[in-house]
XYZ file of C-alpha atoms in Angstrom:
391
model
C 17.269 -47.761 10.550
C 17.862 -44.430 8.828
C 19.494 -42.833 11.890
C 22.928 -44.145 11.122
C 24.969 -41.874 13.383
C 23.347 -42.976 16.621
C 24.399 -46.102 18.432
C 22.432 -47.295 21.452
C 23.597 -50.204 23.544
C 20.781 -52.428 24.771
C 20.442 -56.093 25.731
C 17.186 -56.272 23.774
C 17.437 -58.295 20.575
C 15.426 -57.953 17.397
C 12.692 -60.226 18.732
C 12.382 -58.373 22.027
C 14.181 -61.019 24.041
C 17.057 -60.227 26.409
C 20.264 -61.894 27.508
C 18.805 -62.512 30.956
C 19.264 -59.018 32.323
C 16.449 -56.527 32.693
C 16.992 -53.734 30.161
C 17.143 -50.145 31.354
C 15.793 -48.970 27.995
C 13.859 -50.345 25.064
C 14.282 -48.508 21.756
C 12.121 -49.323 18.760
C 13.113 -48.083 15.324
C 9.696 -47.910 13.669
C 10.839 -46.019 10.582
C 9.701 -47.657 7.386
C 6.130 -48.518 8.407
C 3.891 -48.593 5.344
C 0.571 -50.132 6.444
C -1.278 -50.851 9.682
C -0.326 -54.508 9.215
C 3.297 -53.519 9.813
C 2.368 -52.504 13.349
C 2.313 -56.191 14.301
C 6.103 -56.134 14.265
C 6.058 -53.284 16.787
C 3.866 -55.366 19.066
C 6.045 -58.446 18.622
C 9.138 -56.490 19.643
C 7.709 -54.351 22.429
C 5.574 -56.866 24.275
C 8.373 -59.125 25.589
C 10.879 -56.290 25.909
C 8.623 -54.022 27.960
C 7.696 -56.957 30.180
C 11.347 -57.243 31.206
C 11.957 -53.505 31.642
C 13.554 -52.614 34.951
C 12.183 -49.983 37.344
C 12.527 -46.372 36.122
C 13.159 -47.767 32.648
C 12.686 -45.968 29.374
C 10.760 -46.881 26.232
C 11.535 -44.779 23.167
C 10.056 -45.124 19.685
C 11.584 -43.454 16.620
C 9.331 -43.105 13.581
C 8.633 -41.238 10.352
C 6.150 -38.340 10.727
C 2.595 -38.976 9.505
C 2.637 -35.646 7.660
C 5.260 -37.020 5.239
C 3.358 -40.206 4.397
C 2.797 -41.279 0.796
C -0.683 -42.700 1.399
C -3.531 -42.681 3.924
C -2.553 -46.202 4.987
C 1.009 -45.138 5.704
C -0.175 -42.046 7.587
C -2.492 -44.236 9.632
C 0.303 -46.645 10.536
C 2.609 -43.830 11.619
C -0.075 -41.989 13.588
C -1.009 -45.226 15.343
C 2.315 -45.039 17.168
C 1.046 -41.938 18.972
C -1.732 -43.914 20.630
C 0.597 -46.832 21.212
C 3.239 -44.858 23.103
C 0.710 -42.981 25.223
C -0.916 -46.264 26.201
C 2.416 -47.847 27.052
C 3.136 -44.864 29.279
C -0.106 -45.498 31.164
C 0.704 -49.193 31.587
C 4.274 -48.870 32.826
C 5.024 -49.022 36.557
C 7.797 -48.000 38.962
C 8.649 -44.649 37.390
C 9.178 -45.936 33.844
C 8.268 -43.721 30.888
C 7.504 -44.031 27.170
C 7.978 -41.358 24.515
C 7.940 -40.997 20.728
C 10.174 -38.964 18.417
C 9.151 -38.334 14.803
C 12.182 -38.101 12.519
C 11.623 -36.925 8.913
C 13.924 -37.967 6.088
C 17.114 -35.920 6.276
C 16.815 -35.128 9.991
C 18.693 -38.156 11.281
C 21.514 -36.057 12.704
C 19.012 -34.273 14.950
C 17.969 -37.290 17.002
C 21.050 -37.737 19.188
C 20.041 -35.010 21.657
C 16.425 -36.168 22.126
C 17.551 -39.783 22.459
C 20.001 -38.879 25.214
C 17.378 -36.806 27.029
C 14.509 -39.273 26.838
C 16.726 -42.167 27.961
C 18.155 -40.230 30.906
C 16.952 -39.606 34.420
C 16.552 -35.938 33.511
C 13.312 -36.782 31.665
C 11.825 -38.499 34.741
C 8.550 -36.509 34.634
C 8.208 -36.446 30.828
C 5.966 -39.325 29.789
C 3.705 -40.149 26.844
C 5.098 -37.253 24.827
C 5.409 -36.939 21.068
C 8.215 -34.707 19.807
C 9.195 -33.969 16.223
C 12.683 -33.069 15.064
C 13.706 -31.342 11.865
C 16.839 -31.150 9.780
C 19.324 -28.729 11.321
C 23.011 -28.033 11.458
C 24.141 -29.758 14.632
C 27.334 -28.303 16.126
C 30.256 -30.466 17.120
C 29.724 -32.296 20.392
C 30.121 -29.994 23.384
C 31.298 -30.858 26.861
C 28.787 -33.490 27.956
C 28.942 -32.301 31.563
C 28.733 -28.583 30.755
C 26.935 -28.222 27.404
C 26.188 -24.539 28.059
C 29.764 -23.561 28.930
C 30.502 -20.047 27.687
C 26.817 -19.262 27.100
C 24.831 -16.388 28.587
C 21.318 -17.345 29.698
C 18.488 -15.062 30.826
C 15.888 -16.548 33.168
C 12.873 -14.431 34.129
C 10.994 -15.044 37.362
C 14.213 -16.471 38.785
C 13.855 -15.474 42.441
C 12.016 -18.593 43.585
C 10.330 -21.859 42.696
C 10.685 -23.160 39.157
C 12.622 -20.063 38.047
C 15.273 -20.548 40.715
C 15.567 -24.226 39.775
C 16.030 -23.284 36.107
C 18.754 -20.799 36.998
C 20.608 -23.397 39.075
C 20.451 -26.105 36.397
C 21.575 -23.659 33.720
C 24.543 -22.667 35.878
C 25.338 -26.317 36.553
C 25.482 -26.851 32.789
C 28.020 -24.034 32.431
C 25.969 -20.950 31.566
C 26.407 -17.512 33.099
C 22.859 -16.797 34.234
C 21.253 -13.367 34.224
C 18.535 -13.872 36.824
C 15.610 -11.480 36.330
C 12.726 -10.706 38.675
C 10.720 -7.782 40.009
C 12.344 -5.325 42.454
C 10.102 -6.557 45.289
C 11.843 -9.943 45.023
C 15.289 -8.334 45.032
C 16.644 -10.060 48.141
C 15.626 -13.549 47.006
C 16.881 -12.792 43.505
C 20.283 -11.758 44.845
C 20.493 -14.983 46.875
C 19.900 -17.086 43.760
C 22.362 -15.108 41.641
C 25.048 -15.243 44.320
C 24.600 -18.975 44.845
C 25.200 -19.748 41.172
C 27.734 -17.017 40.419
C 25.324 -15.247 38.097
C 24.006 -11.710 37.673
C 20.841 -10.346 39.280
C 18.743 -7.899 37.282
C 15.744 -6.320 38.977
C 13.211 -5.615 36.255
C 9.435 -5.431 35.969
C 9.045 -7.174 32.628
C 5.657 -5.516 32.046
C 7.096 -1.992 32.156
C 6.980 -0.216 28.774
C 10.766 0.206 28.732
C 11.557 -3.299 30.038
C 12.438 -4.895 26.674
C 14.860 -2.094 25.785
C 16.399 -2.066 29.264
C 17.031 -5.815 29.038
C 18.489 -5.472 25.542
C 20.878 -2.748 26.681
C 21.917 -4.702 29.778
C 22.717 -7.778 27.700
C 24.591 -5.772 25.074
C 26.676 -3.714 27.495
C 27.336 -6.255 30.265
C 27.456 -9.573 28.404
C 27.925 -8.898 24.701
C 24.629 -10.581 23.851
C 22.612 -13.593 24.928
C 22.531 -17.258 23.897
C 19.549 -18.592 25.871
C 16.341 -16.853 26.935
C 13.927 -18.600 29.296
C 10.562 -16.871 29.632
C 9.539 -18.311 32.981
C 7.920 -15.376 34.818
C 4.219 -15.886 35.395
C 1.403 -15.027 37.780
C -2.081 -16.279 38.609
C -5.110 -14.180 39.514
C -7.787 -16.870 39.718
C -11.520 -16.221 39.605
C -14.467 -17.659 37.728
C -14.809 -15.849 34.425
C -18.176 -14.322 35.349
C -16.613 -12.786 38.465
C -13.266 -11.798 36.968
C -12.541 -8.076 36.868
C -10.457 -6.381 34.194
C -7.470 -5.933 36.494
C -7.138 -9.695 37.069
C -7.455 -10.411 33.368
C -5.065 -7.702 32.207
C -2.320 -8.352 34.752
C -2.109 -12.053 33.894
C -2.027 -11.352 30.168
C 0.653 -8.696 30.636
C 3.049 -10.916 32.585
C 2.386 -14.335 31.091
C 2.028 -13.494 27.415
C 2.559 -9.898 26.332
C 5.923 -9.584 28.095
C 7.199 -12.713 26.325
C 6.092 -11.274 22.990
C 7.582 -7.839 23.611
C 10.939 -9.049 24.941
C 11.408 -11.635 22.200
C 10.482 -9.082 19.532
C 12.990 -6.613 20.964
C 15.753 -9.222 21.043
C 15.047 -10.297 17.468
C 15.404 -6.732 16.225
C 18.331 -5.652 18.392
C 21.355 -5.992 16.170
C 23.852 -8.513 17.505
C 22.200 -9.133 20.901
C 20.374 -12.418 20.281
C 23.042 -14.834 19.038
C 22.405 -16.475 15.633
C 22.148 -19.949 17.203
C 20.123 -18.801 20.213
C 17.665 -20.915 22.166
C 14.417 -19.419 23.465
C 12.277 -21.527 25.795
C 8.837 -20.321 26.872
C 7.101 -21.720 29.935
C 3.464 -22.488 29.204
C 1.275 -24.765 31.322
C -0.916 -27.808 31.230
C -3.746 -25.320 31.856
C -2.975 -23.786 28.462
C -3.687 -27.168 26.870
C -6.572 -28.480 28.974
C -8.019 -25.313 30.537
C -8.848 -25.094 34.222
C -11.876 -23.960 36.183
C -11.350 -20.506 37.616
C -8.288 -19.890 35.458
C -9.709 -18.567 32.205
C -7.176 -15.723 32.173
C -4.215 -17.947 33.052
C -5.196 -20.723 30.616
C -5.737 -18.238 27.804
C -2.347 -16.638 28.399
C -0.544 -19.978 28.488
C -2.334 -21.213 25.351
C -1.264 -17.994 23.684
C 2.350 -18.879 24.446
C 1.962 -22.086 22.433
C 0.618 -20.175 19.432
C 3.465 -17.682 19.674
C 6.072 -20.456 19.690
C 4.608 -22.216 16.652
C 4.339 -18.956 14.697
C 7.888 -17.853 15.419
C 9.577 -21.217 14.826
C 10.172 -20.737 11.059
C 11.748 -17.308 11.600
C 14.012 -18.718 14.300
C 14.995 -21.624 12.055
C 16.150 -19.162 9.388
C 18.614 -17.786 11.930
C 19.828 -21.217 13.030
C 18.021 -20.620 16.327
C 15.125 -22.397 18.026
C 12.072 -21.497 20.076
C 10.156 -24.099 22.065
C 7.674 -24.331 24.911
C 7.566 -26.392 28.076
C 4.172 -27.058 29.660
C 4.441 -28.146 33.308
C 1.674 -30.111 34.983
C 1.310 -30.451 38.749
C 4.665 -29.354 40.149
C 5.318 -29.499 43.902
C 6.286 -25.986 45.015
C 5.766 -23.734 48.032
C 2.543 -22.572 46.395
C 1.069 -26.059 45.889
C 2.130 -27.025 49.427
C -0.421 -24.500 50.699
C -3.293 -26.233 48.883
C -5.788 -28.340 50.851
C -4.479 -31.886 51.268
C -7.205 -33.481 49.137
C -6.753 -31.051 46.266
C -2.996 -31.519 46.383
C -3.258 -35.317 46.367
C -5.649 -35.374 43.415
C -3.474 -32.944 41.470
C -0.350 -35.007 42.012
C -1.891 -38.381 41.154
C -3.956 -37.825 38.004
C -1.097 -38.788 35.730
C 0.576 -41.974 34.594
C 3.371 -41.684 37.167
C 0.861 -40.987 39.972
C 3.011 -38.338 41.594
C 3.725 -34.653 41.354
C 6.742 -33.297 39.579
C 9.510 -31.160 41.026
C 10.817 -27.779 39.841
C 14.030 -29.512 38.756
C 12.010 -31.675 36.329
C 10.913 -28.550 34.478
C 14.424 -27.119 34.693
C 16.027 -30.232 33.209
C 13.686 -30.172 30.209
C 14.398 -26.491 29.607
C 18.139 -27.108 29.914
C 17.886 -29.873 27.289
C 16.057 -27.586 24.848
C 18.728 -24.922 25.490
C 21.659 -27.092 24.458
C 23.467 -26.532 21.136
C 22.786 -30.177 20.220
C 19.015 -29.557 20.344
C 19.100 -27.484 17.167
C 16.708 -29.917 15.470
C 13.961 -29.389 18.066
C 12.033 -26.257 17.093
C 8.458 -25.074 17.512
C 7.699 -27.953 19.873
C 5.782 -28.106 23.147
C 7.039 -30.634 25.682
C 4.703 -31.381 28.568
C 6.400 -32.024 31.896
C 3.387 -33.565 33.574
C 3.931 -37.298 34.055
C 1.382 -37.772 31.239
C -1.448 -36.009 32.982
C -4.950 -37.284 32.301
C -6.016 -33.666 31.807
C -5.785 -32.537 28.216
C -4.224 -35.855 27.248
């Protein structure tokens, strides 16, 4: 195994057998694959080990990226692991998950943070995902209980639902949270900020002066910002042929253009966005798979993914990262108002056969916000229980 700095305790031996106990996690180091024939060793290890996996267990595969392969055969063998891990995720029962991390040569130091996350209960609704890490300067280990201690984090759309959950998890992890939402949500926003000991900032992020107002607030009140979570979003659903310009434009303004404008302003505001900052953008499963009656919403959320990929190299030059999280069916006050049948279908068309919770999205965002996640950049992590839509 090339990842020398990481030690994982497991009762699974090299042949997939155990010492009689059911393992909580099965970790396969699949680096070094050269041909499809080498995949037989992956089967020989995983088959008996996965059979013994306990409820809510974790399967994690570490591998070389196909893009770095020396030959088509090697690329084929590495890419085969993608299909393997997604299939394992669909076969597992009792809340167990399977995920894959691609680790290029020289990026071994970057895998500790993803390994901890994917083996923990905080990744409970992240299944069948493929994440790539890159070489990065990983800071000295922070307080494991409060990895964001001393950090300032901005969370937009923080007055309710997923945004409120993000703010609470960020505060739990030690950050001072600047909770942002529109003035109409001022009372709810103040409740969230007061509960977590944060700061409430009433701001319409689509206003022309919103980016500059946020920049000035962060500079004057907090001396800058370490974490930015672009969570604010709206829906204005209608079939495309019946969708008026107001529905289209309002969704684009909140869900996409505001993220672009605020991030651009922070990048160019001297000394406000910290050199090792973390930016996390909330996209959606709809941005990957599309959704009937949501052409505007799906387009805006797909645009977020393109923005993240395009900005990742520039962020890496600063020692910073930008990533996206794409939630699937998350149980909120809004989904609770859906017809029972629609709600049941939405929550069950995934490998885990249940809906996610706002805290599942929040935990994934908190992981991507940690200093130790410096090697995860330009990635999209779906928090969807491995939804069958857009799989």
